[in-house]
Short mmCIF file of C-alpha atoms and ligand atoms in Angstrom, two decimals:
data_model
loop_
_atom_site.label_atom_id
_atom_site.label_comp_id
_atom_site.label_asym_id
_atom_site.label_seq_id
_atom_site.Cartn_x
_atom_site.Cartn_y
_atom_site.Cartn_z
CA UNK A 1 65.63 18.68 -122.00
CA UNK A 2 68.54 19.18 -119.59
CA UNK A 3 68.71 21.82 -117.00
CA UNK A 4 72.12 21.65 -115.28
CA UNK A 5 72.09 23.41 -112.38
CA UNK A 6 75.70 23.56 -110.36
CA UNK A 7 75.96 27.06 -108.11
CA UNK A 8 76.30 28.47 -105.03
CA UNK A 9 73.03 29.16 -102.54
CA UNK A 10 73.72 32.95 -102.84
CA UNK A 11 72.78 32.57 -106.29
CA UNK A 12 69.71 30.35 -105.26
CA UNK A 13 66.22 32.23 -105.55
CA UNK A 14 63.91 31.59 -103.50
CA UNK A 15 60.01 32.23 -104.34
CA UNK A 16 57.33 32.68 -101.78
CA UNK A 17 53.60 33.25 -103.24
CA UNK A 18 50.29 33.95 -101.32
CA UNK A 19 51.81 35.32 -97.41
CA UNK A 20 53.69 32.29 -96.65
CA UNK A 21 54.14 32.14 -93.12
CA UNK A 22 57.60 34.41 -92.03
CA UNK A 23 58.66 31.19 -90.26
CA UNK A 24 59.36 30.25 -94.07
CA UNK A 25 61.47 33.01 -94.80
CA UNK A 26 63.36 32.78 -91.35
CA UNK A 27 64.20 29.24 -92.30
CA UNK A 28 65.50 29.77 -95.96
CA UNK A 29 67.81 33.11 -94.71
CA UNK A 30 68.93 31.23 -91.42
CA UNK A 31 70.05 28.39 -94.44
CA UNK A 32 72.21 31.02 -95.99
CA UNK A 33 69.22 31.50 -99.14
CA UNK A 34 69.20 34.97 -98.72
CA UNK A 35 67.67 35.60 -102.65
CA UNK A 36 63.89 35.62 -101.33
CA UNK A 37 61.64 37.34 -103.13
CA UNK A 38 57.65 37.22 -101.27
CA UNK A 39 54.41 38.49 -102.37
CA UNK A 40 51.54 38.53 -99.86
CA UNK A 41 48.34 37.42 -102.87
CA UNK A 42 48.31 34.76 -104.92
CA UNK A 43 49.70 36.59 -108.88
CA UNK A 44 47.96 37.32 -112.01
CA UNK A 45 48.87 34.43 -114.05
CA UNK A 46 51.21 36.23 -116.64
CA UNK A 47 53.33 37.75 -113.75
CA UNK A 48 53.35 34.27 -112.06
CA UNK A 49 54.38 32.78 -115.22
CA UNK A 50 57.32 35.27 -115.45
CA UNK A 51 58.01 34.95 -111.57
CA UNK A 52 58.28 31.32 -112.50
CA UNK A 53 61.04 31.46 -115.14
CA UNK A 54 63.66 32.91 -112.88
CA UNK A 55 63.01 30.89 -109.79
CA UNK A 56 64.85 28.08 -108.48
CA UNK A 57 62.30 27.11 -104.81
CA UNK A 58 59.12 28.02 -105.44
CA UNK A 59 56.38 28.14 -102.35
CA UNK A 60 52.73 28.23 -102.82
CA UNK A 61 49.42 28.00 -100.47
CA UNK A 62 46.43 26.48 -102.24
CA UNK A 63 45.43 29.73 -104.89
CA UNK A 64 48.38 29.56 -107.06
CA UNK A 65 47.54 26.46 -109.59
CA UNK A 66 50.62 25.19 -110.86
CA UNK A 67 48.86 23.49 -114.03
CA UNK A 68 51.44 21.92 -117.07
CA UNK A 69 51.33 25.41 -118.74
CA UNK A 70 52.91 27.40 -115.63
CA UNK A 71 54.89 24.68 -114.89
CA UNK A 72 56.16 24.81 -118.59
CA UNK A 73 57.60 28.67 -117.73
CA UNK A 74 59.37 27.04 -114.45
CA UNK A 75 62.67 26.26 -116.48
CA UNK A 76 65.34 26.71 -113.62
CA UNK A 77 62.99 25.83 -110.69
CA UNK A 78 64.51 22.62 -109.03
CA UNK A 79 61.71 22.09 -106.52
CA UNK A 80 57.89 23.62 -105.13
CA UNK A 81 56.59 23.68 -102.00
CA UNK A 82 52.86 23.63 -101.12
CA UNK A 83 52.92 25.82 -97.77
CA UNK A 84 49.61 23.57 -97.23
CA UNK A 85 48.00 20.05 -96.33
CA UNK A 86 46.58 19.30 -100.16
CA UNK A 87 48.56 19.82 -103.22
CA UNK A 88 45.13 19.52 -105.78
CA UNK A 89 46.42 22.66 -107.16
CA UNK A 90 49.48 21.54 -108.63
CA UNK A 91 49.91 18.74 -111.79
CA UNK A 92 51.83 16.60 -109.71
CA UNK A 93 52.30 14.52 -112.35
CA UNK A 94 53.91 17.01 -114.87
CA UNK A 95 55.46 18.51 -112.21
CA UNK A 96 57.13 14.96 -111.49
CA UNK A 97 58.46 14.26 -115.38
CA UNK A 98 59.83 17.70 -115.31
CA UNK A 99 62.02 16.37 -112.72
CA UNK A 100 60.43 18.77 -109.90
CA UNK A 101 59.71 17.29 -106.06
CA UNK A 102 56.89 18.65 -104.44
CA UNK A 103 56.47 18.56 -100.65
CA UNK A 104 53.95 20.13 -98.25
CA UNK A 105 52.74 19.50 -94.71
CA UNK A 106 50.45 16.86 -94.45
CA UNK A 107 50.71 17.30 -90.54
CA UNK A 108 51.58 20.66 -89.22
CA UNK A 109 48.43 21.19 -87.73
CA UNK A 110 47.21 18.09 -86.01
CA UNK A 111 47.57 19.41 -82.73
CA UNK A 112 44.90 22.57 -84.29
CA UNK A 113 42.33 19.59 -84.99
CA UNK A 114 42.55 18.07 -81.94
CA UNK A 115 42.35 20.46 -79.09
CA UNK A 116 39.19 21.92 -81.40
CA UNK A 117 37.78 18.05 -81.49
CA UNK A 118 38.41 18.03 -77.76
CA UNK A 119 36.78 21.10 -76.74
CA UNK A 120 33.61 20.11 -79.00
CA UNK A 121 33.03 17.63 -77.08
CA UNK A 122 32.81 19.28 -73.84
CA UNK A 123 30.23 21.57 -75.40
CA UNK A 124 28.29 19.03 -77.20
CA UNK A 125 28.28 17.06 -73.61
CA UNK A 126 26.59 19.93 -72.08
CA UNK A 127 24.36 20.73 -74.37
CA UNK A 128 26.18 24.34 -75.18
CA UNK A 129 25.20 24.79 -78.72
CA UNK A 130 21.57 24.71 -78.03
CA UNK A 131 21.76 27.22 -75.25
CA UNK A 132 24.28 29.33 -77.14
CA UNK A 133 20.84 29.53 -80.03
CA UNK A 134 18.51 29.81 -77.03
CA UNK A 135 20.44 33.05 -75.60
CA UNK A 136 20.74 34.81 -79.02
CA UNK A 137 16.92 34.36 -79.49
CA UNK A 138 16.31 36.39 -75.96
CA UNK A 139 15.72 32.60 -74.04
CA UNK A 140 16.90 31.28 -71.05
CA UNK A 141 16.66 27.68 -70.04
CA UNK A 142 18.83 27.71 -66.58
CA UNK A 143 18.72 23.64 -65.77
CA UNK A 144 21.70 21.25 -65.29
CA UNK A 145 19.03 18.53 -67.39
CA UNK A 146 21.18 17.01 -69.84
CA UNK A 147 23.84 18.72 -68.88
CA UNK A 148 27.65 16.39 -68.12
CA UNK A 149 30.63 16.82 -67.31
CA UNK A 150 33.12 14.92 -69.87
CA UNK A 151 35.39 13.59 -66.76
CA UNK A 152 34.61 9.54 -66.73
CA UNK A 153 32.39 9.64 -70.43
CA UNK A 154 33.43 7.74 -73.18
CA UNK A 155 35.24 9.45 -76.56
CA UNK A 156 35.02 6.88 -79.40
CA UNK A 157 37.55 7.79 -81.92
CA UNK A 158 37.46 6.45 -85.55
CA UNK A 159 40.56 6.45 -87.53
CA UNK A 160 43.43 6.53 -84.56
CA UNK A 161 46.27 8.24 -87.03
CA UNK A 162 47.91 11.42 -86.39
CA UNK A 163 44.59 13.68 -85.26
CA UNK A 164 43.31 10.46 -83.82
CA UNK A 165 46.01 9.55 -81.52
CA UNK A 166 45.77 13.45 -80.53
CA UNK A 167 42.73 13.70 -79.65
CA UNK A 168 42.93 10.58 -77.62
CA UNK A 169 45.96 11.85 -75.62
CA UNK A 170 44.42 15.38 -74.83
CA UNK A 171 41.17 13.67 -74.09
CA UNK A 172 42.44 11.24 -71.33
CA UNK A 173 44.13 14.30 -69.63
CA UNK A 174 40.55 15.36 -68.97
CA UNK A 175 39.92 12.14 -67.43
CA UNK A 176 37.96 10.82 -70.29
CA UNK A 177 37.61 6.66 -71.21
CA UNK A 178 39.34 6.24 -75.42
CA UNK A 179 38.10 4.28 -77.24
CA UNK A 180 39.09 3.59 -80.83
CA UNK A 181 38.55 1.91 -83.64
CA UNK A 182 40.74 1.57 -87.12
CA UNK A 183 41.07 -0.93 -90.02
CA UNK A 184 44.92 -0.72 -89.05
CA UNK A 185 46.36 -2.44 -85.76
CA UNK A 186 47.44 0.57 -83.84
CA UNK A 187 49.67 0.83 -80.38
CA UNK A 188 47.27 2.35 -78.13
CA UNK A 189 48.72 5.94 -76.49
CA UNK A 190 48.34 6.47 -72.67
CA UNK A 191 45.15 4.33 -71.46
CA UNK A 192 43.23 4.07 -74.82
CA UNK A 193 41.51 0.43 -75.71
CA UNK A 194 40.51 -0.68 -78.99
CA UNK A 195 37.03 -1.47 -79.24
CA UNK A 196 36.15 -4.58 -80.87
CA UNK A 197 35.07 -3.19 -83.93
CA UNK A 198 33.25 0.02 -85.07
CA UNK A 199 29.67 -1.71 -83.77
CA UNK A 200 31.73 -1.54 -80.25
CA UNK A 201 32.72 1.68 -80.43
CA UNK A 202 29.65 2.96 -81.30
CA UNK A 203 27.45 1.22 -78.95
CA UNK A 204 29.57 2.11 -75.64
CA UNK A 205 30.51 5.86 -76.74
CA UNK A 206 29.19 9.06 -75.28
CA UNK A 207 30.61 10.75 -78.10
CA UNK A 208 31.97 9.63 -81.29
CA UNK A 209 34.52 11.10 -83.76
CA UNK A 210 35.45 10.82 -87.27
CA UNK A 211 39.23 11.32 -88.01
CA UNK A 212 39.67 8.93 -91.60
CA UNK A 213 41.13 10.04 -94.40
CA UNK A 214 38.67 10.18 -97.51
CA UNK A 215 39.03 6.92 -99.25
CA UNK A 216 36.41 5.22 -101.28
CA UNK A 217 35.74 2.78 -98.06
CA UNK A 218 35.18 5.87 -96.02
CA UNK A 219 32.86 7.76 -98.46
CA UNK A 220 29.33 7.29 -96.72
CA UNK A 221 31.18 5.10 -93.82
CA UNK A 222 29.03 6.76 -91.49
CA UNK A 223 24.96 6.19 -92.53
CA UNK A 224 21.93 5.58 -91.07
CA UNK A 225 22.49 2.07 -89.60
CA UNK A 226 26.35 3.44 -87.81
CA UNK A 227 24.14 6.70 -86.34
CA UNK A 228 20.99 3.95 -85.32
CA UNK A 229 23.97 1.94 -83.34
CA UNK A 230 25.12 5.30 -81.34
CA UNK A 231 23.73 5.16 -77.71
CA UNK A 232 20.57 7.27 -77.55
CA UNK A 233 21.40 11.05 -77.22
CA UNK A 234 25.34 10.67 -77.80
CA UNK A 235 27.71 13.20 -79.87
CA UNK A 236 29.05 13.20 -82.98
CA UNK A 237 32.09 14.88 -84.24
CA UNK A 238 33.05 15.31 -87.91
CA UNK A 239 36.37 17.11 -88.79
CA UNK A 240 37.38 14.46 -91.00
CA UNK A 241 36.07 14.87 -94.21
CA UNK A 242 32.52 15.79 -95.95
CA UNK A 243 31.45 12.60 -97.86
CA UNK A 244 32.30 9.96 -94.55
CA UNK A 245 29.13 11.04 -93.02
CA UNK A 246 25.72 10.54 -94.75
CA UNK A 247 24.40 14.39 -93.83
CA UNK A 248 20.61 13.28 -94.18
CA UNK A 249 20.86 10.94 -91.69
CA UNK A 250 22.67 13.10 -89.47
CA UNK A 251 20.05 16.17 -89.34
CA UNK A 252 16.96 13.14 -88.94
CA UNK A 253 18.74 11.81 -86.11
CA UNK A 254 19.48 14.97 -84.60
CA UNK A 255 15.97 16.45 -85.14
CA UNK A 256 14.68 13.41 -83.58
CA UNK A 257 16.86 13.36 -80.22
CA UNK A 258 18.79 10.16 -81.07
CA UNK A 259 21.96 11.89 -81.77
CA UNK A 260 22.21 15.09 -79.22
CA UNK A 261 24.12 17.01 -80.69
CA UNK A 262 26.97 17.30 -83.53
CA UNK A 263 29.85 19.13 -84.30
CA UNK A 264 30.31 19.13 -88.18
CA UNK A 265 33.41 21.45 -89.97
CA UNK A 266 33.17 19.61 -93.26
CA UNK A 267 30.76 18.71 -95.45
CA UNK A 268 30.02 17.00 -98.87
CA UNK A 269 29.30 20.42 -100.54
CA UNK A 270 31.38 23.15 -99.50
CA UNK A 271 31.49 27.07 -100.70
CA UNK A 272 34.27 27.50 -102.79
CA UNK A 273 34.89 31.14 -101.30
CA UNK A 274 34.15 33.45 -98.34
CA UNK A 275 31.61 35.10 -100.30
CA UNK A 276 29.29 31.84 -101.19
CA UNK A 277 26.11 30.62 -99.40
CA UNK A 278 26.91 27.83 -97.16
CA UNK A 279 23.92 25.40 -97.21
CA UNK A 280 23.24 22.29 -95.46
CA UNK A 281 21.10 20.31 -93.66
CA UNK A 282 22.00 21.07 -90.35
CA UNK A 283 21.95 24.91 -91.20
CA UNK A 284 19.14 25.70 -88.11
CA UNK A 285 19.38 22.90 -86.32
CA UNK A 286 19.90 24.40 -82.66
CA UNK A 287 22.09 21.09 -81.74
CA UNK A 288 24.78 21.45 -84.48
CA UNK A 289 28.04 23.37 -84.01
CA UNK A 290 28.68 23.99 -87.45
CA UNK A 291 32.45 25.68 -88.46
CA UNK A 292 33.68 26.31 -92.05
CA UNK A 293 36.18 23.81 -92.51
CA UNK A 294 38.46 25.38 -90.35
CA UNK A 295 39.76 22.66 -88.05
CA UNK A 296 43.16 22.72 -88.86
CA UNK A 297 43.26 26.83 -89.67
CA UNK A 298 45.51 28.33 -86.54
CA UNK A 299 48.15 30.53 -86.72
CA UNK A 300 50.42 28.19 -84.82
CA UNK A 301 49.95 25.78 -87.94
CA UNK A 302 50.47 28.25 -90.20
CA UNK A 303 53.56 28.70 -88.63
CA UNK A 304 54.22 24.99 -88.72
CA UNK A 305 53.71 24.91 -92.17
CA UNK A 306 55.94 27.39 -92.78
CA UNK A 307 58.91 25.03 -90.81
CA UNK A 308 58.44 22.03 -92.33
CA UNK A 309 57.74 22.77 -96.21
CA UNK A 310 61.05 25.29 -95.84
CA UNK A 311 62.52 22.52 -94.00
CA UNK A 312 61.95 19.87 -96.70
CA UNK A 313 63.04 22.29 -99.88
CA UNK A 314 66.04 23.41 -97.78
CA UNK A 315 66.79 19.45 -97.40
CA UNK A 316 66.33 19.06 -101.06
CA UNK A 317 68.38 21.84 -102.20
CA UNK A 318 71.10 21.14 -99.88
CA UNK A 319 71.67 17.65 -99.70
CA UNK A 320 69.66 15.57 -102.59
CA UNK A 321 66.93 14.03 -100.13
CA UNK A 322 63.24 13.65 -101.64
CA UNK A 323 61.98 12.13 -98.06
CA UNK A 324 57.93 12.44 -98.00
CA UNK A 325 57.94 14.24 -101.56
CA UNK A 326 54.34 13.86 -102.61
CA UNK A 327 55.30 12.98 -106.21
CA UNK A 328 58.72 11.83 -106.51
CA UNK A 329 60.93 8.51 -105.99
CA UNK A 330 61.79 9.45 -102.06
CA UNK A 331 65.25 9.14 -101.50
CA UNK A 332 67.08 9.44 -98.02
CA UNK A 333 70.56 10.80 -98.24
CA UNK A 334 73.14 10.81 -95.58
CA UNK A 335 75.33 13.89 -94.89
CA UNK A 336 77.67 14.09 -97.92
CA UNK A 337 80.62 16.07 -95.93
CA UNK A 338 83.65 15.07 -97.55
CA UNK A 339 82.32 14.43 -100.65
CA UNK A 340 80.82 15.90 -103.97
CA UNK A 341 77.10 14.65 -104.63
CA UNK A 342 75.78 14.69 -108.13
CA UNK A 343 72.03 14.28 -108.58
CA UNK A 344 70.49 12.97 -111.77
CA UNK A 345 67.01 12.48 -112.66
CA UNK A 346 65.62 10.98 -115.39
CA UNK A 347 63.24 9.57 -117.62
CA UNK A 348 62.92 6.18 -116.13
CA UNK A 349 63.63 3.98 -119.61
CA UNK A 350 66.12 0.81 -120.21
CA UNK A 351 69.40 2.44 -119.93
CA UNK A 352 70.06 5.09 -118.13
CA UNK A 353 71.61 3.81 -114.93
CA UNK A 354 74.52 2.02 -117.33
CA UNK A 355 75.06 5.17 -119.25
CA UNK A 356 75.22 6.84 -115.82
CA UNK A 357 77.86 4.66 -114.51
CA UNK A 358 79.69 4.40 -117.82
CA UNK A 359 80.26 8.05 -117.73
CA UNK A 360 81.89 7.54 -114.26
CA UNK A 361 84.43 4.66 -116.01
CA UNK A 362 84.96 6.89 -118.64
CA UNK A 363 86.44 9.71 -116.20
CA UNK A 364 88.59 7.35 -114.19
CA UNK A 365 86.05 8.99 -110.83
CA UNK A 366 85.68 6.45 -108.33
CA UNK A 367 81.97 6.75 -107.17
CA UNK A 368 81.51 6.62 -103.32
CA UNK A 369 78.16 6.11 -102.73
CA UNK A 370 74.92 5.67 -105.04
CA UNK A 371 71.45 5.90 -104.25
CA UNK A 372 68.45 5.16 -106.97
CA UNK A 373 64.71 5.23 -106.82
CA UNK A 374 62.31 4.89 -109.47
CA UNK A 375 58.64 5.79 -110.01
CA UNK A 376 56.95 4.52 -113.12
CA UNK A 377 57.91 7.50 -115.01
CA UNK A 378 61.32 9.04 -113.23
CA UNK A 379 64.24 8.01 -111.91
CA UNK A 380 66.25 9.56 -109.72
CA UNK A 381 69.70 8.73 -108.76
CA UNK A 382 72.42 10.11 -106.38
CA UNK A 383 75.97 9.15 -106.50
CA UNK A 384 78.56 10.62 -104.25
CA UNK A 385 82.46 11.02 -105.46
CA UNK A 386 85.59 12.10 -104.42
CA UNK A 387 86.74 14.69 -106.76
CA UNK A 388 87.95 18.28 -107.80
CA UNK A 389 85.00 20.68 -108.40
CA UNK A 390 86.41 20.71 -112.16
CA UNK A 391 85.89 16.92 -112.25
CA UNK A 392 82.67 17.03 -110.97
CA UNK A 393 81.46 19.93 -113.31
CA UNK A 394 82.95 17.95 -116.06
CA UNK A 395 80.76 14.50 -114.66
CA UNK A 396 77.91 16.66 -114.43
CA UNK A 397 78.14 17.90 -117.93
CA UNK A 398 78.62 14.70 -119.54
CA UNK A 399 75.74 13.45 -117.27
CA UNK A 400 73.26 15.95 -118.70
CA UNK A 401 73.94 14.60 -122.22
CA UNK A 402 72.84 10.95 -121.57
CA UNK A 403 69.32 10.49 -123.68
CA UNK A 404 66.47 10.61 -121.11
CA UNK A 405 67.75 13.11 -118.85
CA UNK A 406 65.76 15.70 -116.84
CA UNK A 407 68.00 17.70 -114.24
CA UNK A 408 70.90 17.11 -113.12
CA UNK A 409 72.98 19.22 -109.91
CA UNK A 410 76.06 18.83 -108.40
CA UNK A 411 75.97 19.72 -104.71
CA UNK A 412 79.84 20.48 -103.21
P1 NAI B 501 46.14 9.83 -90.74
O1 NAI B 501 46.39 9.25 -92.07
O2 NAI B 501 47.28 10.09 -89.84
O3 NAI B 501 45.11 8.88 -89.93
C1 NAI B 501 43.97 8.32 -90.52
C2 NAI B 501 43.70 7.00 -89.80
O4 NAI B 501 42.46 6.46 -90.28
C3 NAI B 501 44.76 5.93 -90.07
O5 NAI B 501 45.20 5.38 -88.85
C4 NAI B 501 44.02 4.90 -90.93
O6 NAI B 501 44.50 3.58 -90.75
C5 NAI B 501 42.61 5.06 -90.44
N1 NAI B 501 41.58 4.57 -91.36
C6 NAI B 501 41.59 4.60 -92.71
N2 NAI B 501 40.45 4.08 -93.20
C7 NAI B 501 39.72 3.72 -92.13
C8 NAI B 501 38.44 3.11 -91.98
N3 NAI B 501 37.70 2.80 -93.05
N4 NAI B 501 37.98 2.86 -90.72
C9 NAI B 501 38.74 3.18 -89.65
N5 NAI B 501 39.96 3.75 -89.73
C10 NAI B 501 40.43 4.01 -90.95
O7 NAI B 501 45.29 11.17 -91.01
P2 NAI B 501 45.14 12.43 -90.06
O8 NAI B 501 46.22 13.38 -90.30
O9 NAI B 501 44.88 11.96 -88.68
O10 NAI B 501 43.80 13.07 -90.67
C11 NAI B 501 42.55 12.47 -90.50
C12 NAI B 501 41.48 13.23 -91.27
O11 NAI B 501 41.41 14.59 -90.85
C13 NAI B 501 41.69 13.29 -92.78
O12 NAI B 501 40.44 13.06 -93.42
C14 NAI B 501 42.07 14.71 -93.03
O13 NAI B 501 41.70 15.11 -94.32
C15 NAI B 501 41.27 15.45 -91.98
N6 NAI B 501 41.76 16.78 -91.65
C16 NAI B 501 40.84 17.78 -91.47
C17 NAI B 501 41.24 19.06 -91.14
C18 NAI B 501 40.24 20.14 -90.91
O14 NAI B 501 40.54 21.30 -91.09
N7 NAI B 501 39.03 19.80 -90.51
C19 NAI B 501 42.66 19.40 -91.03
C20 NAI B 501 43.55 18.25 -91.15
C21 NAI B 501 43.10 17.00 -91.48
#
């Protein structure tokens, strides 16, 4: 079924679930969107469904599931937002073959994880976790024993990507060796070497972190045999993700004084709320520094968030480009100044682009630029013209009626 869509951004509205950061709303009014409509929770899911039907941008955190039955209500809505890093709580896939981008921020707050990752490690290096437990119980063990500064130690950093690199960066500035290790070959930032291998890494590290995505190579990555290759009584760091670290292994080699002392914000089981029991392994262990997944949670990245997901649907809605859409061919459009832009997407069968440019033939419109990109199931193309707006609403409407077609828009 075709939705044309042809009209100007006053008419646009713009919906923006669950507090999405103000930085969001900022962005879409500074854009000249000023239909946005906000609700600080996460809605009931009749009203959402309603909400849905008279949207055209639609913004999300991680509450609001956009399953195939909401998604069904979201008639007009041309593309969705996930104000977030994962976007589990959306059918991407029905999302994509109702012709519907969906972008988030995968790395808005990378600079959160790292300065936490960094500061970790100059309590794990002296030994601040265990006094912290000490002091609470009434204890005081004044001594310097174990105790180092992190200025000339050695950070071994697994998976040297975008929290990776960070961390390697803001570590150096304290004077601290990098050391890194990934399955990629990586340019090295500021002084940083890479080890040899992981077996390197580990053996010459005075701490170690984990900053891989969760792939089925990482899942139980780091086990008993990685932890036995640590040097005696170095740090580990997990902000990565829960399953890359074997958490039995972990808590024996921390009771036993191998590994000093650990930092862990994620783990295999997590509460699904605030108001579940967190249990683990390490829950009691005075050498863990345990946080609830909250790494990345600042309001600076919030606020990043807020940017760069507004940023990408303002893109989208303004000039055509899918660039780092999660689920969508990713097209990158030039300025179209001068020109009228009609976007078409579509089922991706045997067909379609000939009917497209037949229509074009058929209306005498000479076609400036076109742009295609297919995914197994969509297609999406972009073709630039200069015409009257009546010629273009009339391409546009003969557009929607080729067999196959999802959305189409004409952008002036
Ligand atoms: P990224 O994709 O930029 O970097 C990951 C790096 O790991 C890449 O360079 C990749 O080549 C490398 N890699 C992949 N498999 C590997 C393996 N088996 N051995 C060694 N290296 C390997 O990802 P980014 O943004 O740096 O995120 C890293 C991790 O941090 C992810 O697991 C992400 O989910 C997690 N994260 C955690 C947060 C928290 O709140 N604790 C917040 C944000 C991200």
């Amino acid at each position: 079924m075709s939705q044309p869509t042809s009209f100007p951004k006053s008419d646009i509205r713009v919906l923006l679930l669950e507090g999405v950061s103000a930085t969001a709303v900022e962005s879409f009014r500074a854009a000249g969107y000023s239909q946005v409509r906000t609700f600080e929770k996460a809605l009931p899911v009749e009203q959402l469904h309603r909400e849905l039907a008279d949207a055209h941008l639609v913004g999300i955190r991680s509450r609001t599931q956009l399953d195939a039955e909401a998604l069904s209500h979201a008639r007009r809505v041309i593309a969705i937002g996930a104000f977030c890093i994962g976007t589990n709580q959306i059918d991407l896939e029905a999302a994509e073959v109702a012709g519907i981008p969906v972008f988030n921020a995968p790395y808005s707050n990378t600079r959160s994880v790292a300065e936490l990752v960094v500061a970790e490690a100059i309590m794990l290096m002296r030994g601040i976790p265990q006094k912290n437990a000490q002091c609470h119980r009434g204890g005081w063990s004044k001594s310097a024993a174990g105790s180092h500064e992190v200025r000339g130690k050695t950070i071994g950093i697994i998976g040297y990507g975008h929290i990776g690199t960070q961390v390697g960066v803001i570590a150096e500035a304290l004077g601290m060796q990098v050391l890194f290790h990934d399955i990629e070959a990586k340019l090295s930032l500021g002084n940083a070497r890479a080890a040899a291998g992981l077996d390197d890494l580990l053996a010459r590290s005075d701490v170690v972190t984990l900053h891989v995505p969760e792939t089925p190579a990482t899942q139980g990555m780091f086990g008993p045999g990685q932890i036995a290759r640590m040097k005696p009584g170095a740090h580990l760091i997990n902000a990565s993700r829960g399953t890359v670290v074997d958490i039995d292994a972990l808590a024996a080699a921390m009771k036993s004084g191998h590994v000093g002392g650990a930092a862990v914000d994620v783990f295999p089981v997590e509460p699904q709320g605030n108001a579940d029991v967190f249990e683990s392994p390490l829950v009691g262990l005075d050498n863990a520094l345990l946080t609830p997944h909250i790494g990345g949670s600042t309001l600076e990245a919030q606020d990043n968030i807020g940017l760069e997901v507004a940023a990408k649907l303002i893109r989208y809605s303004d000039n055509g480009s899918t660039l780092s859409a999660v689920n969508f061919p990713e097209v990158t459009l030039p300025e179209h100044t001068g020109s009228t832009r009609l976007l078409h997407i579509h089922r991706n069968v045997p067909g379609v682009l000939s009917q497209v440019n037949e229509v074009f033939s058929r209306l005498g419109v000479n076609i400036d630029g076109q742009f295609l990109r297919t995914h197994a199931k969509v297609g999406y193309v972009v073709i630039d013209i200069t015409a009257t707006q009546d010629q273009a609403d009339e391409v546009r409407e003969q557009l929607a009626k080729i067999p196959g077609t999802l959305r189409t828009r004409v952008l002036y």
